[in-house]
PDB file of C-alpha atoms (C1' of nucleotides) in Angstrom:
ATOM      1  CA  UNK A   1      97.624 106.505 106.404  1.00 80.00           C
ATOM      2  CA  UNK A   2      98.039 105.226 102.857  1.00 86.00           C
ATOM      3  CA  UNK A   3     100.846 102.709 102.224  1.00 91.00           C
ATOM      4  CA  UNK A   4     102.341 105.021  99.647  1.00 94.00           C
ATOM      5  CA  UNK A   5     102.548 107.881 102.137  1.00 93.00           C
ATOM      6  CA  UNK A   6     103.993 105.530 104.738  1.00 92.00           C
ATOM      7  CA  UNK A   7     106.754 104.557 102.320  1.00 95.00           C
ATOM      8  CA  UNK A   8     107.222 108.153 101.267  1.00 95.00           C
ATOM      9  CA  UNK A   9     107.761 109.472 104.791  1.00 94.00           C
ATOM     10  CA  UNK A  10     110.031 106.600 105.735  1.00 95.00           C
ATOM     11  CA  UNK A  11     112.148 107.083 102.635  1.00 95.00           C
ATOM     12  CA  UNK A  12     112.424 110.811 103.311  1.00 95.00           C
ATOM     13  CA  UNK A  13     113.243 110.163 106.954  1.00 94.00           C
ATOM     14  CA  UNK A  14     115.982 107.624 106.196  1.00 95.00           C
ATOM     15  CA  UNK A  15     117.400 109.763 103.388  1.00 95.00           C
ATOM     16  CA  UNK A  16     117.528 112.875 105.588  1.00 94.00           C
ATOM     17  CA  UNK A  17     119.227 110.840 108.310  1.00 94.00           C
ATOM     18  CA  UNK A  18     121.965 110.066 105.811  1.00 94.00           C
ATOM     19  CA  UNK A  19     122.067 113.757 104.821  1.00 94.00           C
ATOM     20  CA  UNK A  20     121.938 113.140 101.098  1.00 94.00           C
ATOM     21  CA  UNK A  21     119.877 114.899  98.421  1.00 94.00           C
ATOM     22  CA  UNK A  22     117.183 113.292  96.268  1.00 95.00           C
ATOM     23  CA  UNK A  23     119.574 113.580  93.329  1.00 94.00           C
ATOM     24  CA  UNK A  24     122.397 111.765  95.109  1.00 94.00           C
ATOM     25  CA  UNK A  25     120.040 109.068  96.318  1.00 96.00           C
ATOM     26  CA  UNK A  26     118.621 108.723  92.811  1.00 96.00           C
ATOM     27  CA  UNK A  27     122.059 108.015  91.377  1.00 93.00           C
ATOM     28  CA  UNK A  28     122.859 105.667  94.268  1.00 91.00           C
ATOM     29  CA  UNK A  29     119.690 103.637  93.805  1.00 93.00           C
ATOM     30  CA  UNK A  30     119.676 103.924  90.016  1.00 93.00           C
ATOM     31  CA  UNK A  31     116.308 105.659  89.774  1.00 95.00           C
ATOM     32  CA  UNK A  32     115.179 108.906  88.231  1.00 94.00           C
ATOM     33  CA  UNK A  33     115.261 111.917  90.560  1.00 95.00           C
ATOM     34  CA  UNK A  34     111.719 112.946  89.640  1.00 93.00           C
ATOM     35  CA  UNK A  35     110.544 109.442  90.387  1.00 95.00           C
ATOM     36  CA  UNK A  36     112.128 109.447  93.846  1.00 96.00           C
ATOM     37  CA  UNK A  37     110.426 112.776  94.463  1.00 94.00           C
ATOM     38  CA  UNK A  38     107.096 111.213  93.525  1.00 95.00           C
ATOM     39  CA  UNK A  39     107.640 108.223  95.808  1.00 95.00           C
ATOM     40  CA  UNK A  40     108.469 110.500  98.746  1.00 96.00           C
ATOM     41  CA  UNK A  41     105.314 112.527  98.152  1.00 93.00           C
ATOM     42  CA  UNK A  42     103.223 109.359  97.997  1.00 93.00           C
ATOM     43  CA  UNK A  43     101.919 109.964  94.485  1.00 92.00           C
ATOM     44  CA  UNK A  44     103.717 106.959  92.985  1.00 92.00           C
ATOM     45  CA  UNK A  45     102.769 103.313  93.379  1.00 93.00           C
ATOM     46  CA  UNK A  46     106.106 101.444  93.373  1.00 96.00           C
ATOM     47  CA  UNK A  47     106.397  97.691  92.933  1.00 95.00           C
ATOM     48  CA  UNK A  48     107.991  95.511  95.602  1.00 95.00           C
ATOM     49  CA  UNK A  49     111.124  95.088  93.470  1.00 94.00           C
ATOM     50  CA  UNK A  50     111.485  98.868  93.441  1.00 94.00           C
ATOM     51  CA  UNK A  51     110.992  98.860  97.207  1.00 95.00           C
ATOM     52  CA  UNK A  52     113.800  96.356  97.570  1.00 95.00           C
ATOM     53  CA  UNK A  53     116.198  98.429  95.471  1.00 94.00           C
ATOM     54  CA  UNK A  54     115.374 101.488  97.579  1.00 96.00           C
ATOM     55  CA  UNK A  55     115.848  99.521 100.808  1.00 96.00           C
ATOM     56  CA  UNK A  56     119.210  98.166  99.621  1.00 94.00           C
ATOM     57  CA  UNK A  57     120.359 101.668  98.674  1.00 94.00           C
ATOM     58  CA  UNK A  58     119.387 102.836 102.163  1.00 95.00           C
ATOM     59  CA  UNK A  59     120.997  99.829 103.826  1.00 95.00           C
ATOM     60  CA  UNK A  60     117.804  98.802 105.632  1.00 95.00           C
ATOM     61  CA  UNK A  61     115.272  95.984 105.426  1.00 94.00           C
ATOM     62  CA  UNK A  62     112.255  96.411 103.147  1.00 94.00           C
ATOM     63  CA  UNK A  63     109.905  96.065 106.107  1.00 94.00           C
ATOM     64  CA  UNK A  64     111.359  99.232 107.629  1.00 94.00           C
ATOM     65  CA  UNK A  65     110.013 101.252 104.694  1.00 95.00           C
ATOM     66  CA  UNK A  66     106.515 100.180 105.710  1.00 94.00           C
ATOM     67  CA  UNK A  67     106.833 100.979 109.419  1.00 93.00           C
ATOM     68  CA  UNK A  68     103.684 102.923 110.287  1.00 91.00           C
ATOM     69  CA  UNK A  69     104.783 104.380 113.624  1.00 92.00           C
ATOM     70  CA  UNK A  70     108.080 105.891 112.471  1.00 93.00           C
ATOM     71  CA  UNK A  71     106.428 107.296 109.349  1.00 94.00           C
ATOM     72  CA  UNK A  72     103.628 108.939 111.331  1.00 93.00           C
ATOM     73  CA  UNK A  73     106.025 110.409 113.881  1.00 92.00           C
ATOM     74  CA  UNK A  74     108.351 111.812 111.253  1.00 92.00           C
ATOM     75  CA  UNK A  75     105.437 113.231 109.261  1.00 90.00           C
ATOM     76  CA  UNK A  76     104.088 114.960 112.370  1.00 89.00           C
ATOM     77  CA  UNK A  77     107.464 116.470 113.295  1.00 85.00           C
ATOM     78  CA  UNK A  78     108.105 117.498 109.701  1.00 77.00           C
ATOM     79  CA  UNK A  79     104.826 119.380 109.573  1.00 62.00           C
ATOM     80  CA  UNK A  80     105.653 121.010 112.904  1.00 62.00           C
ATOM     81  CA  UNK A  81     109.099 122.051 111.695  1.00 50.00           C
ATOM     82  CA  UNK A  82     107.814 123.620 108.481  1.00 46.00           C
TER      83      UNK A  82
ATOM     84  CA  UNK B   1     115.358  85.562 100.052  1.00 81.00           C
ATOM     85  CA  UNK B   2     113.732  87.690  97.388  1.00 87.00           C
ATOM     86  CA  UNK B   3     111.022  90.119  98.535  1.00 91.00           C
ATOM     87  CA  UNK B   4     108.549  88.483  96.183  1.00 95.00           C
ATOM     88  CA  UNK B   5     109.155  85.066  97.746  1.00 94.00           C
ATOM     89  CA  UNK B   6     108.883  86.587 101.208  1.00 93.00           C
ATOM     90  CA  UNK B   7     105.479  88.019 100.332  1.00 95.00           C
ATOM     91  CA  UNK B   8     104.476  84.785  98.635  1.00 96.00           C
ATOM     92  CA  UNK B   9     105.244  82.586 101.637  1.00 95.00           C
ATOM     93  CA  UNK B  10     103.617  84.983 104.060  1.00 96.00           C
ATOM     94  CA  UNK B  11     100.485  85.190 101.947  1.00 96.00           C
ATOM     95  CA  UNK B  12     100.317  81.399 101.674  1.00 96.00           C
ATOM     96  CA  UNK B  13     100.950  81.045 105.405  1.00 95.00           C
ATOM     97  CA  UNK B  14      98.235  83.513 106.408  1.00 96.00           C
ATOM     98  CA  UNK B  15      95.794  82.084 103.888  1.00 96.00           C
ATOM     99  CA  UNK B  16      96.380  78.508 105.087  1.00 95.00           C
ATOM    100  CA  UNK B  17      95.925  79.666 108.677  1.00 94.00           C
ATOM    101  CA  UNK B  18      92.469  80.865 107.674  1.00 95.00           C
ATOM    102  CA  UNK B  19      91.880  77.551 105.880  1.00 95.00           C
ATOM    103  CA  UNK B  20      90.615  79.073 102.668  1.00 94.00           C
ATOM    104  CA  UNK B  21      91.447  78.189  99.064  1.00 96.00           C
ATOM    105  CA  UNK B  22      93.182  80.472  96.568  1.00 96.00           C
ATOM    106  CA  UNK B  23      89.863  80.763  94.796  1.00 96.00           C
ATOM    107  CA  UNK B  24      87.992  81.886  97.909  1.00 95.00           C
ATOM    108  CA  UNK B  25      90.720  84.350  98.778  1.00 96.00           C
ATOM    109  CA  UNK B  26      90.696  85.649  95.216  1.00 96.00           C
ATOM    110  CA  UNK B  27      87.007  86.485  95.423  1.00 94.00           C
ATOM    111  CA  UNK B  28      87.475  87.969  98.900  1.00 92.00           C
ATOM    112  CA  UNK B  29      90.295  90.250  97.818  1.00 94.00           C
ATOM    113  CA  UNK B  30      88.859  90.931  94.372  1.00 94.00           C
ATOM    114  CA  UNK B  31      91.785  89.493  92.435  1.00 95.00           C
ATOM    115  CA  UNK B  32      92.057  86.775  89.841  1.00 95.00           C
ATOM    116  CA  UNK B  33      92.881  83.308  91.186  1.00 96.00           C
ATOM    117  CA  UNK B  34      95.762  82.888  88.746  1.00 95.00           C
ATOM    118  CA  UNK B  35      97.192  86.185  89.874  1.00 96.00           C
ATOM    119  CA  UNK B  36      97.085  85.160  93.541  1.00 96.00           C
ATOM    120  CA  UNK B  37      98.785  81.915  92.557  1.00 95.00           C
ATOM    121  CA  UNK B  38     101.560  83.887  90.886  1.00 96.00           C
ATOM    122  CA  UNK B  39     102.028  86.157  93.901  1.00 96.00           C
ATOM    123  CA  UNK B  40     102.276  83.151  96.249  1.00 96.00           C
ATOM    124  CA  UNK B  41     104.927  81.550  94.065  1.00 93.00           C
ATOM    125  CA  UNK B  42     106.895  84.788  93.931  1.00 94.00           C
ATOM    126  CA  UNK B  43     106.786  85.128  90.156  1.00 93.00           C
ATOM    127  CA  UNK B  44     104.672  88.282  90.238  1.00 92.00           C
ATOM    128  CA  UNK B  45     105.913  91.719  91.187  1.00 94.00           C
ATOM    129  CA  UNK B  46     102.909  93.366  92.886  1.00 96.00           C
ATOM    130  CA  UNK B  47     102.676  97.078  93.569  1.00 95.00           C
ATOM    131  CA  UNK B  48     102.288  98.409  97.100  1.00 95.00           C
ATOM    132  CA  UNK B  49      98.627  99.189  96.456  1.00 95.00           C
ATOM    133  CA  UNK B  50      98.090  95.520  95.587  1.00 95.00           C
ATOM    134  CA  UNK B  51      99.930  94.591  98.774  1.00 95.00           C
ATOM    135  CA  UNK B  52      97.578  96.763 100.793  1.00 95.00           C
ATOM    136  CA  UNK B  53      94.471  95.156  99.274  1.00 95.00           C
ATOM    137  CA  UNK B  54      95.875  91.707 100.072  1.00 96.00           C
ATOM    138  CA  UNK B  55      96.735  92.765 103.632  1.00 96.00           C
ATOM    139  CA  UNK B  56      93.248  94.185 104.173  1.00 95.00           C
ATOM    140  CA  UNK B  57      91.659  90.987 102.861  1.00 96.00           C
ATOM    141  CA  UNK B  58      93.805  89.017 105.321  1.00 96.00           C
ATOM    142  CA  UNK B  59      93.093  91.433 108.155  1.00 96.00           C
ATOM    143  CA  UNK B  60      96.766  92.114 108.851  1.00 96.00           C
ATOM    144  CA  UNK B  61      99.160  95.031 108.462  1.00 95.00           C
ATOM    145  CA  UNK B  62     101.076  95.370 105.182  1.00 94.00           C
ATOM    146  CA  UNK B  63     104.377  95.071 107.065  1.00 94.00           C
ATOM    147  CA  UNK B  64     103.433  91.545 108.135  1.00 94.00           C
ATOM    148  CA  UNK B  65     103.490  90.415 104.507  1.00 95.00           C
ATOM    149  CA  UNK B  66     107.160  91.388 104.386  1.00 94.00           C
ATOM    150  CA  UNK B  67     108.206  89.625 107.602  1.00 93.00           C
ATOM    151  CA  UNK B  68     111.354  87.708 106.714  1.00 92.00           C
ATOM    152  CA  UNK B  69     111.489  85.349 109.730  1.00 93.00           C
ATOM    153  CA  UNK B  70     107.941  84.017 109.509  1.00 94.00           C
ATOM    154  CA  UNK B  71     108.259  83.573 105.752  1.00 94.00           C
ATOM    155  CA  UNK B  72     111.510  81.624 106.054  1.00 93.00           C
ATOM    156  CA  UNK B  73     110.174  79.412 108.824  1.00 93.00           C
ATOM    157  CA  UNK B  74     106.976  78.609 106.978  1.00 93.00           C
ATOM    158  CA  UNK B  75     108.863  77.920 103.752  1.00 91.00           C
ATOM    159  CA  UNK B  76     111.184  75.509 105.562  1.00 90.00           C
ATOM    160  CA  UNK B  77     108.328  73.628 107.229  1.00 85.00           C
ATOM    161  CA  UNK B  78     106.335  73.553 103.985  1.00 78.00           C
ATOM    162  CA  UNK B  79     109.247  71.953 102.168  1.00 62.00           C
ATOM    163  CA  UNK B  80     109.632  69.455 105.006  1.00 63.00           C
ATOM    164  CA  UNK B  81     105.933  68.594 104.940  1.00 50.00           C
ATOM    165  CA  UNK B  82     105.852  68.039 101.184  1.00 44.00           C
TER     166      UNK B  82
ATOM    167  C1'  DT C   1      92.504  72.863  94.090  1.00 65.46           C
ATOM    168  C1'  DT C   2      96.411  74.865  91.999  1.00 65.46           C
ATOM    169  C1'  DG C   3     100.058  75.902  88.261  1.00 65.46           C
ATOM    170  C1'  DT C   4     100.898  78.038  83.946  1.00 65.46           C
ATOM    171  C1'  DG C   5     101.198  80.491  79.265  1.00 65.46           C
ATOM    172  C1'  DA C   6      99.355  83.941  76.618  1.00 65.46           C
ATOM    173  C1'  DC C   7      97.070  88.039  76.114  1.00 65.46           C
ATOM    174  C1'  DT C   8      95.698  93.490  76.367  1.00 65.46           C
ATOM    175  C1'  DG C   9      95.421  98.108  78.601  1.00 65.46           C
ATOM    176  C1'  DC C  10      97.370 101.122  81.378  1.00 65.46           C
ATOM    177  C1'  DG C  11     100.489 102.723  84.784  1.00 65.46           C
ATOM    178  C1'  DA C  12     105.341 102.269  86.400  1.00 65.46           C
ATOM    179  C1'  DG C  13     109.653 104.163  85.490  1.00 65.46           C
ATOM    180  C1'  DT C  14     112.768 107.292  82.409  1.00 65.46           C
ATOM    181  C1'  DC C  15     114.294 111.537  80.323  1.00 65.46           C
ATOM    182  C1'  DC C  16     113.654 115.931  79.094  1.00 65.46           C
ATOM    183  C1'  DG C  17     112.493 120.432  80.831  1.00 65.46           C
ATOM    184  C1'  DT C  18     110.718 124.654  83.865  1.00 65.46           C
ATOM    185  C1'  DC C  19     109.875 127.023  88.232  1.00 65.46           C
TER     186       DC C  19
ATOM    187  C1'  DG D   1     117.615 121.363  96.617  1.00 65.46           C
ATOM    188  C1'  DG D   2     113.052 120.037  95.481  1.00 65.46           C
ATOM    189  C1'  DA D   3     108.194 120.192  93.100  1.00 65.46           C
ATOM    190  C1'  DC D   4     106.036 119.488  88.949  1.00 65.46           C
ATOM    191  C1'  DG D   5     105.089 119.004  83.853  1.00 65.46           C
ATOM    192  C1'  DG D   6     104.937 116.305  79.166  1.00 65.46           C
ATOM    193  C1'  DA D   7     106.146 112.501  76.311  1.00 65.46           C
ATOM    194  C1'  DC D   8     107.927 108.176  75.904  1.00 65.46           C
ATOM    195  C1'  DT D   9     108.834 102.820  76.649  1.00 65.46           C
ATOM    196  C1'  DC D  10     108.277  98.708  78.903  1.00 65.46           C
ATOM    197  C1'  DG D  11     106.566  95.948  82.294  1.00 65.46           C
ATOM    198  C1'  DC D  12     102.853  95.115  85.601  1.00 65.46           C
ATOM    199  C1'  DA D  13      97.713  94.521  86.631  1.00 65.46           C
ATOM    200  C1'  DG D  14      94.132  91.777  85.565  1.00 65.46           C
ATOM    201  C1'  DT D  15      91.927  87.925  82.778  1.00 65.46           C
ATOM    202  C1'  DC D  16      91.203  83.413  80.656  1.00 65.46           C
ATOM    203  C1'  DA D  17      91.739  78.561  79.076  1.00 65.46           C
ATOM    204  C1'  DC D  18      93.901  74.491  79.880  1.00 65.46           C
ATOM    205  C1'  DA D  19      96.700  71.067  82.280  1.00 65.46           C
TER     206       DA D  19
END
DNA sequence: TTGTGACTGCGAGTCCGTC
DNA sequence: GGACGGACTCGCAGTCACA
């Protein structure tokens, strides 16, 4: 799985856990809503500074955004649920 | 510690473990030597796609480049050794 | 062998909108 | 609520010469 998709699924997972919308998270993290959408879908290529801002907004460590296992699991269950 | 410094120390640590120069690693990973130098010193802000290329060239997972503990330890010992 | 400043092209990141 | 588009700005990717 691509790093961008890994990050995307992890971001979506952690955001959903907190039960907030992309718009609310965008304002929290100080990013554009459309940009957050792109990151979640894995079409954007964020820099590590962006990653840090996202991690801080989520209250987790940057490394957690790159966790392959959790991303894969969440992606699989998300596909099953839809 | 800044994410960029974390990545920098981890890259330097893993590269030194393999006993190769910045120049050799640059050719291996397909980057410019000056750019690698900047990433190691934490003055560059690489994108996640760059991170993946570096990780592949090192033969490790991207998450390992963001490991805070190993980076801090190596940085401390490096300062002690110099 | 590595650090560093300066440079250009292009993509990251923003703001508007529609569906 | 979220996907997706266009147009825009600014900063990063990638390179080189020199210390």
